[in-house]
Short mmCIF file of C-alpha atoms in Angstrom, two decimals:
data_model
loop_
_atom_site.label_atom_id
_atom_site.label_comp_id
_atom_site.label_asym_id
_atom_site.label_seq_id
_atom_site.Cartn_x
_atom_site.Cartn_y
_atom_site.Cartn_z
CA UNK A 280 -16.47 -118.29 -102.29
CA UNK A 281 -19.94 -117.19 -103.56
CA UNK A 282 -21.18 -114.02 -101.85
CA UNK A 283 -24.82 -112.94 -101.57
CA UNK A 284 -25.40 -109.25 -100.61
CA UNK A 285 -28.75 -107.84 -99.31
CA UNK A 286 -29.75 -104.26 -98.90
CA UNK A 287 -30.45 -101.14 -100.86
CA UNK A 288 -28.64 -100.57 -104.16
CA UNK A 289 -28.24 -97.17 -105.82
CA UNK A 290 -26.74 -96.53 -109.23
CA UNK A 291 -27.15 -94.42 -112.29
CA UNK A 292 -27.50 -96.63 -115.50
CA UNK A 293 -28.90 -93.70 -117.55
CA UNK A 294 -27.58 -90.09 -117.76
CA UNK A 295 -29.65 -87.80 -115.54
CA UNK A 296 -31.39 -90.62 -113.60
CA UNK A 297 -30.83 -92.33 -110.29
CA UNK A 298 -32.14 -95.80 -109.86
CA UNK A 299 -32.83 -97.07 -106.35
CA UNK A 300 -33.33 -100.73 -105.76
CA UNK A 301 -34.87 -101.37 -102.39
CA UNK A 302 -34.08 -104.53 -100.44
CA UNK A 303 -32.35 -106.31 -103.31
CA UNK A 304 -30.19 -109.36 -103.29
CA UNK A 305 -26.93 -109.21 -105.30
CA UNK A 306 -25.38 -112.50 -106.21
CA UNK A 307 -21.67 -112.42 -106.84
CA UNK A 308 -19.72 -115.64 -107.95
CA UNK A 309 -16.16 -116.53 -107.06
CA UNK A 310 -14.79 -114.80 -110.17
CA UNK A 311 -16.34 -111.53 -109.04
CA UNK A 312 -19.14 -111.48 -111.60
CA UNK A 313 -22.71 -110.39 -110.71
CA UNK A 314 -25.13 -113.31 -111.47
CA UNK A 315 -28.27 -111.47 -110.36
CA UNK A 316 -29.69 -108.42 -108.87
CA UNK A 317 -33.23 -108.81 -107.80
CA UNK A 318 -35.86 -108.86 -105.10
CA UNK A 319 -36.63 -112.09 -103.29
CA UNK A 320 -39.30 -113.18 -100.82
CA UNK A 321 -36.83 -114.37 -98.37
CA UNK A 322 -33.07 -115.20 -97.75
CA UNK A 323 -33.88 -118.82 -98.46
CA UNK A 324 -35.44 -117.99 -101.77
CA UNK A 325 -32.41 -115.75 -102.72
CA UNK A 326 -30.21 -118.74 -101.80
CA UNK A 327 -32.25 -120.91 -104.09
CA UNK A 328 -31.41 -118.46 -106.97
CA UNK A 329 -27.69 -119.04 -106.12
CA UNK A 330 -28.11 -122.80 -106.09
CA UNK A 331 -29.93 -122.89 -109.44
CA UNK A 332 -26.80 -122.10 -111.38
CA UNK A 333 -24.09 -123.26 -109.00
CA UNK A 334 -23.37 -126.56 -107.16
CA UNK A 335 -22.55 -125.14 -103.86
CA UNK A 336 -22.87 -126.19 -100.18
CA UNK A 337 -24.29 -123.73 -97.71
CA UNK A 338 -20.82 -123.13 -96.21
CA UNK A 339 -19.54 -122.03 -99.60
CA UNK A 340 -21.98 -119.10 -99.81
CA UNK A 341 -21.22 -116.01 -97.65
CA UNK A 342 -24.23 -113.86 -96.75
CA UNK A 343 -23.68 -110.11 -96.24
CA UNK A 344 -26.89 -108.59 -94.75
CA UNK A 345 -27.00 -104.86 -94.74
CA UNK A 346 -30.85 -104.46 -94.66
CA UNK A 347 -30.90 -103.67 -90.90
CA UNK A 348 -28.94 -100.43 -91.58
CA UNK A 349 -31.42 -97.60 -92.25
CA UNK A 350 -28.88 -95.26 -93.63
CA UNK A 351 -26.66 -97.51 -95.73
CA UNK A 352 -26.53 -98.53 -99.26
CA UNK A 353 -24.37 -100.11 -102.01
CA UNK A 354 -23.12 -97.87 -104.80
CA UNK A 355 -20.72 -98.66 -107.74
CA UNK A 356 -17.06 -98.03 -107.17
CA UNK A 357 -15.78 -94.62 -108.29
CA UNK A 358 -13.66 -94.21 -111.45
CA UNK A 359 -10.99 -91.56 -111.40
CA UNK A 360 -10.00 -90.88 -115.00
CA UNK A 361 -7.30 -88.40 -114.41
CA UNK A 362 -4.93 -88.48 -111.51
CA UNK A 363 -1.12 -87.88 -111.21
CA UNK A 364 0.11 -90.41 -108.62
CA UNK A 365 3.52 -88.77 -108.38
CA UNK A 366 2.24 -85.43 -107.47
CA UNK A 367 0.40 -86.65 -104.38
CA UNK A 368 2.83 -85.00 -101.82
CA UNK A 369 2.03 -81.56 -103.51
CA UNK A 370 -1.72 -81.47 -102.72
CA UNK A 371 -2.74 -77.97 -101.54
CA UNK A 372 0.55 -76.41 -102.75
CA UNK A 373 0.68 -73.68 -105.53
CA UNK A 374 -2.89 -72.18 -105.69
CA UNK A 375 -1.34 -68.78 -106.36
CA UNK A 376 0.06 -69.87 -109.74
CA UNK A 377 -1.50 -70.53 -113.15
CA UNK A 378 -1.05 -73.91 -114.80
CA UNK A 379 2.36 -73.39 -116.66
CA UNK A 380 4.11 -71.65 -113.71
CA UNK A 381 2.73 -74.28 -111.34
CA UNK A 382 4.23 -77.10 -113.46
CA UNK A 383 7.68 -75.44 -113.53
CA UNK A 384 7.83 -74.33 -109.93
CA UNK A 385 6.29 -77.38 -108.20
CA UNK A 386 5.46 -80.40 -110.35
CA UNK A 387 8.52 -81.07 -112.44
CA UNK A 388 10.79 -80.75 -109.47
CA UNK A 389 8.87 -83.31 -107.42
CA UNK A 390 8.33 -85.76 -110.33
CA UNK A 391 12.05 -85.81 -111.20
CA UNK A 392 12.89 -87.06 -107.70
CA UNK A 393 11.05 -90.30 -108.45
CA UNK A 394 13.86 -91.68 -110.69
CA UNK A 395 15.62 -95.09 -110.77
CA UNK A 396 17.95 -94.35 -107.98
CA UNK A 397 17.66 -96.25 -104.66
CA UNK A 398 16.25 -93.12 -102.95
CA UNK A 399 14.05 -92.38 -105.96
CA UNK A 400 12.67 -95.95 -105.81
CA UNK A 401 12.08 -95.80 -102.01
CA UNK A 402 10.31 -92.43 -102.32
CA UNK A 403 8.23 -93.73 -105.24
CA UNK A 404 7.18 -96.74 -103.22
CA UNK A 405 6.24 -94.66 -100.29
CA UNK A 406 4.16 -92.22 -102.33
CA UNK A 407 2.51 -94.70 -104.66
CA UNK A 408 1.52 -97.02 -101.72
CA UNK A 409 -0.14 -94.01 -100.00
CA UNK A 410 -2.02 -92.73 -103.02
CA UNK A 411 -3.43 -96.11 -103.93
CA UNK A 412 -4.39 -96.86 -100.28
CA UNK A 413 -5.95 -93.37 -100.09
CA UNK A 414 -8.02 -93.62 -103.27
CA UNK A 415 -9.24 -97.03 -102.45
CA UNK A 416 -10.25 -95.94 -98.94
CA UNK A 417 -12.34 -93.27 -100.75
CA UNK A 418 -14.16 -95.92 -102.88
CA UNK A 419 -12.10 -95.47 -106.16
CA UNK A 420 -11.95 -99.01 -107.61
CA UNK A 421 -10.49 -97.98 -110.98
CA UNK A 422 -8.21 -95.04 -111.94
CA UNK A 423 -6.22 -93.86 -114.88
CA UNK A 424 -2.86 -92.77 -113.50
CA UNK A 425 0.03 -90.56 -114.71
CA UNK A 426 3.40 -91.52 -112.95
CA UNK A 427 6.60 -89.89 -114.14
CA UNK A 428 9.09 -90.28 -117.17
CA UNK A 429 11.04 -92.95 -115.08
CA UNK A 430 10.20 -96.49 -116.06
CA UNK A 431 11.56 -98.36 -113.08
CA UNK A 432 9.41 -96.44 -110.60
CA UNK A 433 6.44 -96.69 -112.92
CA UNK A 434 6.89 -100.51 -112.83
CA UNK A 435 6.84 -100.26 -108.95
CA UNK A 436 3.58 -98.43 -109.25
CA UNK A 437 2.00 -101.12 -111.51
CA UNK A 438 3.08 -103.86 -109.01
CA UNK A 439 1.60 -101.96 -106.03
CA UNK A 440 -1.73 -101.40 -107.83
CA UNK A 441 -1.85 -105.02 -108.68
CA UNK A 442 -0.91 -106.11 -105.22
CA UNK A 443 -3.69 -103.84 -103.72
CA UNK A 444 -6.37 -105.09 -106.17
CA UNK A 445 -7.26 -101.77 -107.72
CA UNK A 446 -8.07 -101.48 -111.46
CA UNK A 447 -5.33 -99.20 -112.79
CA UNK A 448 -4.41 -97.88 -116.08
CA UNK A 449 -0.62 -97.11 -115.63
CA UNK A 450 0.73 -94.21 -117.63
CA UNK A 451 4.52 -93.56 -117.90
CA UNK A 452 4.80 -89.83 -118.72
CA UNK A 453 6.13 -89.42 -122.28
CA UNK A 454 7.89 -86.08 -123.17
CA UNK A 455 11.10 -85.26 -125.01
CA UNK A 456 10.87 -81.46 -125.42
CA UNK A 457 10.53 -80.15 -121.82
CA UNK A 458 12.50 -76.96 -122.41
CA UNK A 459 11.25 -75.21 -119.46
CA UNK A 460 12.61 -77.95 -117.21
CA UNK A 461 15.25 -79.61 -119.38
CA UNK A 462 16.57 -81.99 -116.74
CA UNK A 463 13.23 -83.77 -116.65
CA UNK A 464 12.65 -85.39 -119.92
CA UNK A 465 13.81 -88.37 -122.04
CA UNK A 466 15.27 -88.63 -125.44
CA UNK A 467 12.92 -89.87 -128.20
CA UNK A 468 14.66 -93.31 -128.34
CA UNK A 469 14.63 -93.78 -124.71
CA UNK A 470 10.97 -92.84 -124.32
CA UNK A 471 9.85 -95.37 -126.76
CA UNK A 472 12.17 -98.12 -125.52
CA UNK A 473 11.03 -97.50 -121.96
CA UNK A 474 7.45 -97.39 -122.82
CA UNK A 475 7.77 -100.85 -124.44
CA UNK A 476 9.49 -102.12 -121.40
CA UNK A 477 6.58 -100.92 -119.21
CA UNK A 478 4.07 -102.61 -121.58
CA UNK A 479 5.99 -105.91 -121.35
CA UNK A 480 6.18 -105.63 -117.53
CA UNK A 481 2.37 -105.08 -117.20
CA UNK A 482 1.62 -107.91 -119.60
CA UNK A 483 3.63 -110.33 -117.33
CA UNK A 484 2.30 -109.34 -113.99
CA UNK A 485 0.69 -112.83 -113.46
CA UNK A 486 4.13 -114.28 -113.30
CA UNK A 487 4.43 -112.53 -109.87
CA UNK A 488 1.00 -113.90 -108.77
CA UNK A 489 -0.97 -110.71 -109.68
CA UNK A 490 -4.22 -110.42 -111.61
CA UNK A 491 -3.00 -109.06 -114.86
CA UNK A 492 -6.58 -108.15 -115.94
CA UNK A 493 -6.63 -105.29 -113.39
CA UNK A 494 -3.62 -103.47 -114.66
CA UNK A 495 -3.20 -101.95 -117.99
CA UNK A 496 -0.55 -99.83 -119.57
CA UNK A 497 -1.80 -96.53 -121.19
CA UNK A 498 -0.03 -94.44 -123.70
CA UNK A 499 0.64 -91.06 -122.00
CA UNK A 500 1.97 -88.10 -123.91
CA UNK A 501 2.00 -85.52 -121.11
CA UNK A 502 0.65 -82.87 -123.43
CA UNK A 503 1.42 -81.76 -126.97
CA UNK A 504 3.72 -78.86 -126.22
CA UNK A 505 6.41 -81.10 -124.52
CA UNK A 506 6.29 -83.77 -127.16
CA UNK A 507 8.06 -83.64 -130.52
CA UNK A 508 6.28 -84.51 -133.65
CA UNK A 509 8.45 -87.61 -133.94
CA UNK A 510 7.49 -88.75 -130.46
CA UNK A 511 3.76 -88.35 -131.17
CA UNK A 512 4.16 -90.18 -134.35
CA UNK A 513 5.80 -93.16 -132.52
CA UNK A 514 3.27 -93.12 -129.82
CA UNK A 515 0.49 -93.33 -132.40
CA UNK A 516 2.27 -96.27 -133.89
CA UNK A 517 2.44 -98.03 -130.50
CA UNK A 518 -1.26 -97.53 -129.98
CA UNK A 519 -1.81 -99.61 -133.12
CA UNK A 520 0.90 -102.09 -132.36
CA UNK A 521 -0.15 -102.86 -128.93
CA UNK A 522 -3.84 -101.88 -128.97
CA UNK A 523 -3.39 -99.65 -126.00
CA UNK A 524 -5.70 -96.75 -124.70
CA UNK A 525 -4.45 -93.12 -124.53
CA UNK A 526 -4.61 -90.37 -121.99
CA UNK A 527 -3.35 -86.76 -122.18
CA UNK A 528 -4.24 -83.23 -121.51
CA UNK A 529 -6.20 -80.76 -123.74
CA UNK A 530 -7.33 -77.12 -123.57
CA UNK A 531 -6.81 -76.55 -119.87
CA UNK A 532 -5.40 -73.20 -119.84
CA UNK A 533 -5.64 -70.36 -122.56
CA UNK A 534 -1.77 -69.80 -122.36
CA UNK A 535 -1.36 -73.52 -123.09
CA UNK A 536 -3.65 -73.31 -126.05
CA UNK A 537 -1.67 -70.40 -127.55
CA UNK A 538 1.50 -72.39 -126.98
CA UNK A 539 0.06 -75.31 -128.88
CA UNK A 540 -0.95 -73.02 -131.81
CA UNK A 541 2.60 -71.56 -132.07
CA UNK A 542 4.17 -75.13 -132.13
CA UNK A 543 1.64 -76.73 -134.45
CA UNK A 544 0.51 -74.04 -136.87
CA UNK A 545 -0.52 -76.69 -139.42
CA UNK A 546 -3.16 -78.05 -137.04
CA UNK A 547 -6.48 -76.03 -136.87
CA UNK A 548 -6.85 -76.43 -133.12
CA UNK A 549 -5.40 -78.21 -129.99
CA UNK A 550 -7.43 -81.30 -130.26
CA UNK A 551 -6.57 -81.87 -133.98
CA UNK A 552 -2.90 -82.23 -132.89
CA UNK A 553 -3.72 -85.57 -131.24
CA UNK A 554 -5.91 -86.56 -134.17
CA UNK A 555 -3.07 -85.87 -136.67
CA UNK A 556 -0.80 -88.36 -134.95
CA UNK A 557 -3.36 -91.16 -134.44
CA UNK A 558 -3.88 -90.45 -130.75
CA UNK A 559 -7.58 -89.58 -130.83
CA UNK A 560 -10.00 -92.51 -130.71
CA UNK A 561 -12.71 -94.13 -128.65
CA UNK A 562 -10.06 -95.27 -126.13
CA UNK A 563 -8.68 -91.73 -125.57
CA UNK A 564 -9.12 -89.88 -122.35
CA UNK A 565 -8.69 -86.03 -122.73
CA UNK A 566 -8.28 -84.36 -119.39
CA UNK A 567 -9.93 -80.95 -118.80
CA UNK A 568 -11.17 -79.71 -122.21
CA UNK A 569 -12.47 -76.54 -120.57
CA UNK A 570 -11.92 -74.21 -123.64
CA UNK A 571 -12.85 -76.40 -126.63
CA UNK A 572 -14.25 -74.72 -129.60
CA UNK A 573 -17.11 -76.04 -131.67
CA UNK A 574 -14.89 -77.82 -134.14
CA UNK A 575 -13.00 -79.50 -131.43
CA UNK A 576 -16.27 -80.68 -129.88
CA UNK A 577 -17.45 -82.16 -133.20
CA UNK A 578 -14.08 -83.91 -133.59
CA UNK A 579 -14.20 -85.38 -130.01
CA UNK A 580 -17.75 -86.59 -130.67
CA UNK A 581 -16.81 -88.02 -134.09
CA UNK A 582 -13.83 -89.93 -132.57
CA UNK A 583 -16.05 -91.07 -129.64
CA UNK A 584 -13.30 -89.68 -127.35
CA UNK A 585 -14.02 -89.09 -123.59
CA UNK A 586 -13.32 -86.07 -121.56
CA UNK A 587 -12.17 -86.09 -117.92
CA UNK A 588 -13.81 -83.19 -116.03
CA UNK A 589 -11.57 -82.03 -113.19
CA UNK A 590 -13.54 -79.15 -111.56
CA UNK A 591 -11.42 -79.09 -108.33
CA UNK A 592 -8.23 -78.79 -110.14
CA UNK A 593 -9.64 -76.25 -112.60
CA UNK A 594 -10.75 -73.99 -109.65
CA UNK A 595 -7.48 -74.42 -107.68
CA UNK A 596 -5.27 -73.35 -110.62
CA UNK A 597 -7.86 -70.98 -111.91
CA UNK A 598 -8.06 -72.56 -115.36
CA UNK A 599 -11.70 -72.10 -116.03
CA UNK A 600 -15.14 -73.72 -115.78
CA UNK A 601 -15.94 -76.52 -118.31
CA UNK A 602 -19.62 -76.35 -119.62
CA UNK A 603 -20.24 -80.11 -118.93
CA UNK A 604 -23.95 -79.88 -119.19
CA UNK A 605 -23.51 -78.75 -122.78
CA UNK A 606 -20.92 -81.41 -123.45
CA UNK A 607 -23.26 -84.10 -122.04
CA UNK A 608 -26.69 -83.15 -123.40
CA UNK A 609 -25.99 -80.98 -126.46
CA UNK A 610 -22.74 -82.35 -127.85
CA UNK A 611 -23.37 -85.88 -126.94
CA UNK A 612 -19.79 -86.36 -125.48
CA UNK A 613 -19.05 -88.84 -122.71
CA UNK A 614 -17.71 -86.94 -119.74
CA UNK A 615 -16.10 -88.64 -116.72
CA UNK A 616 -14.48 -87.18 -113.52
CA UNK A 617 -10.89 -86.77 -112.34
CA UNK A 618 -9.25 -85.71 -109.21
CA UNK A 619 -6.22 -84.44 -111.12
CA UNK A 620 -4.04 -84.65 -108.09
CA UNK A 621 -2.05 -82.51 -107.21
CA UNK A 622 -3.57 -79.72 -109.35
CA UNK A 623 -6.76 -80.93 -107.62
CA UNK A 624 -6.77 -81.29 -103.82
CA UNK A 625 -9.62 -83.77 -103.62
CA UNK A 626 -8.53 -87.25 -103.01
CA UNK A 627 -11.94 -88.65 -103.52
CA UNK A 628 -14.17 -88.62 -106.66
CA UNK A 629 -17.05 -87.96 -104.20
CA UNK A 630 -15.54 -84.55 -103.59
CA UNK A 631 -15.01 -84.01 -107.31
CA UNK A 632 -18.60 -85.04 -107.95
CA UNK A 633 -19.65 -82.39 -105.40
CA UNK A 634 -17.41 -79.79 -107.03
CA UNK A 635 -18.75 -80.58 -110.50
CA UNK A 636 -22.16 -79.60 -109.31
CA UNK A 637 -21.03 -76.41 -107.58
CA UNK A 638 -18.85 -75.28 -110.58
CA UNK A 639 -21.86 -75.79 -112.86
CA UNK A 640 -23.84 -73.45 -110.59
CA UNK A 641 -21.11 -70.86 -110.61
CA UNK A 642 -20.93 -70.99 -114.43
CA UNK A 643 -24.69 -70.43 -114.50
CA UNK A 644 -24.39 -67.19 -112.44
CA UNK A 645 -22.42 -65.60 -115.27
CA UNK A 646 -24.43 -67.05 -118.13
CA UNK A 647 -27.85 -66.76 -119.73
CA UNK A 648 -27.68 -70.52 -120.43
CA UNK A 649 -28.84 -73.22 -118.02
CA UNK A 650 -25.47 -74.80 -117.23
CA UNK A 651 -26.41 -76.43 -113.96
CA UNK A 652 -26.08 -80.12 -113.46
CA UNK A 653 -27.30 -82.10 -110.41
CA UNK A 654 -26.22 -85.18 -108.44
CA UNK A 655 -27.64 -87.61 -111.07
CA UNK A 656 -25.21 -86.20 -113.66
CA UNK A 657 -22.35 -86.10 -111.12
CA UNK A 658 -22.79 -89.69 -110.04
CA UNK A 659 -23.19 -90.86 -113.61
CA UNK A 660 -19.84 -89.20 -114.59
CA UNK A 661 -18.12 -90.64 -111.50
CA UNK A 662 -19.18 -94.21 -112.49
CA UNK A 663 -20.66 -94.88 -115.86
CA UNK A 664 -18.98 -91.91 -117.49
CA UNK A 665 -15.59 -93.20 -116.15
CA UNK A 666 -16.33 -96.81 -117.15
CA UNK A 667 -17.01 -95.57 -120.78
CA UNK A 668 -13.93 -93.57 -120.77
CA UNK A 669 -11.89 -96.52 -119.73
CA UNK A 670 -13.68 -98.82 -122.21
CA UNK A 671 -15.05 -100.82 -119.38
CA UNK A 672 -18.74 -100.07 -119.60
CA UNK A 673 -19.58 -103.64 -120.13
CA UNK A 674 -17.75 -104.59 -117.02
CA UNK A 675 -18.20 -101.93 -114.33
CA UNK A 676 -19.93 -98.67 -113.60
CA UNK A 677 -23.30 -100.03 -112.46
CA UNK A 678 -24.31 -102.95 -110.20
CA UNK A 679 -26.15 -105.25 -112.63
CA UNK A 680 -26.10 -108.74 -113.94
CA UNK A 681 -23.09 -109.70 -115.95
CA UNK A 682 -20.74 -106.96 -114.63
CA UNK A 683 -17.97 -107.24 -112.08
CA UNK A 684 -18.69 -106.38 -108.53
CA UNK A 685 -16.80 -103.14 -108.16
CA UNK A 686 -18.75 -101.49 -105.41
CA UNK A 687 -18.59 -99.59 -102.12
CA UNK A 688 -20.81 -99.81 -99.06
CA UNK A 689 -21.79 -96.45 -97.60
CA UNK A 690 -22.86 -96.16 -94.08
CA UNK A 691 -23.93 -92.68 -92.78
CA UNK A 692 -24.13 -94.11 -89.11
CA UNK A 693 -20.49 -94.87 -88.56
CA UNK A 694 -19.22 -93.62 -85.26
CA UNK A 695 -16.99 -90.92 -86.80
CA UNK A 696 -19.52 -89.70 -89.40
CA UNK A 697 -19.75 -86.21 -90.55
CA UNK A 698 -23.38 -86.74 -91.68
CA UNK A 699 -26.22 -86.34 -89.08
CA UNK A 700 -29.32 -88.33 -90.03
CA UNK A 701 -32.47 -87.71 -88.00
CA UNK A 702 -35.18 -90.06 -87.07
CA UNK A 703 -37.83 -88.55 -89.46
CA UNK A 704 -35.32 -88.95 -92.31
CA UNK A 705 -35.01 -92.69 -91.98
CA UNK A 706 -37.09 -95.27 -93.82
CA UNK A 707 -39.64 -96.97 -91.62
CA UNK A 708 -41.26 -100.37 -92.03
CA UNK A 709 -44.69 -98.79 -92.34
CA UNK A 710 -43.63 -96.25 -95.02
CA UNK A 711 -44.99 -96.72 -98.47
CA UNK A 712 -42.31 -97.76 -101.19
CA UNK A 713 -42.38 -94.24 -102.84
CA UNK A 714 -41.79 -92.65 -99.40
CA UNK A 715 -38.92 -95.01 -98.61
CA UNK A 716 -37.34 -94.20 -102.04
CA UNK A 717 -37.61 -90.46 -101.44
CA UNK A 718 -35.93 -90.94 -98.04
CA UNK A 719 -33.14 -92.99 -99.43
CA UNK A 720 -32.65 -90.55 -102.22
CA UNK A 721 -32.34 -87.80 -99.60
CA UNK A 722 -29.75 -89.89 -97.75
CA UNK A 723 -27.77 -90.16 -100.91
CA UNK A 724 -27.90 -86.43 -101.42
CA UNK A 725 -26.68 -85.90 -97.85
CA UNK A 726 -23.83 -88.28 -98.38
CA UNK A 727 -22.70 -86.60 -101.64
CA UNK A 728 -22.70 -83.11 -100.04
CA UNK A 729 -21.55 -83.94 -96.47
CA UNK A 730 -19.91 -87.37 -96.65
CA UNK A 731 -16.24 -88.51 -96.84
CA UNK A 732 -14.19 -91.53 -96.68
CA UNK A 733 -15.36 -92.35 -93.17
CA UNK A 734 -18.79 -93.34 -94.61
CA UNK A 735 -17.09 -95.65 -97.23
CA UNK A 736 -16.82 -98.67 -94.87
CA UNK A 737 -16.26 -101.47 -97.40
CA UNK A 738 -14.88 -101.58 -100.97
CA UNK A 739 -14.84 -104.48 -103.40
CA UNK A 740 -12.97 -104.56 -106.72
CA UNK A 741 -13.57 -107.49 -109.00
CA UNK A 742 -15.53 -109.15 -106.25
CA UNK A 743 -12.71 -109.10 -103.78
CA UNK A 744 -12.67 -106.90 -100.59
CA UNK A 745 -10.01 -104.28 -100.95
CA UNK A 746 -11.05 -102.06 -98.08
CA UNK A 747 -12.87 -103.17 -94.88
CA UNK A 748 -13.26 -100.67 -92.12
CA UNK A 749 -15.91 -102.69 -90.25
CA UNK A 750 -13.45 -105.23 -88.82
#
């Protein structure tokens, strides 16, 4: 089925700038690819655009008209570049602890329950189904996930993501030196064998009727201190052998940095550990990066590596405040956003975008530098920044010709909305175009700061509806 959408479109093709496309038609073909985004004199003229490149009968074209909604708009789907699916039940627990204590007291115990036993598989299916449903409901069309060290339950996660239709990078946690919680780790040999097992499983998802293009395995050393040098070497070799992306943590906590220095004295800094073992490249996502020094920033830029900024988590665990404005504008580093469940308590990238602005303001209060970012930067990180981090910038992140239709429909007038919109704030037919754009921009701002999943009424991934709250 070909689908023609009509209404206001908002996205951030360029860092620091919001583009508002008023009353535009978006043509999406049956494969989920956007064929055009443009104005048209009428519905019929827009349908002619569809027929120009397609031999379709009228009944083969669905028309979704959202133009009558004065406080509604299409935005790109969110991209969450750092989320621990297995930690979902622990949201809100452990705010009194710093990172390393939080891991030992709460995280490892929970993750170790999701093993290959019958109960472990049952619990994994329950948790993983819930977290994917929840993220989709919040407009997250793509996410880079950590699961656990267990392969069988990680394969369950991959199946659920494919079944639900979410783009997912599936990361089996790799660690063989977890001395602080020794019952939760694998041997070097088992880690590599099981990682290859997961790769094979993901590459054959289509045999179960799933869209393999949506699910990708990702090399996931948990973080350097819990990985032996041999494991890091083997994972670096797997990256080359299978051409896989990489995700891990870096420079989240100062005690963690000191720990890394003690374990890898031959490396000048934390980031260089990953570089030494072939785990730092343009397809690497480094979560946090709060305390990176100038040499590390130069290395990250040189390798075209992306950062995943997790302000909600960094505040919850008192890890620090990443100077993302500097990273974006001075250092020229791509920055995306991550919920970092369950260090983070936000289930939605919308909440993380909000937090990224507020954390930058707090950082500015104690600095002579202008560290503040705004909604344009926050939404860019939530969409385009995430797409770049996942090496998907040519496919998703904006709503434009040639990309896949990964989008969410926002409606501030739903019955249960938390956002109040007054008459004078709504676009009127007699308003001049610039006045309409200003009102729509203000509605966007109201959504970012006051909205939530109730306003996300429909979500599409790869052109297919994955959430529909309007039924």
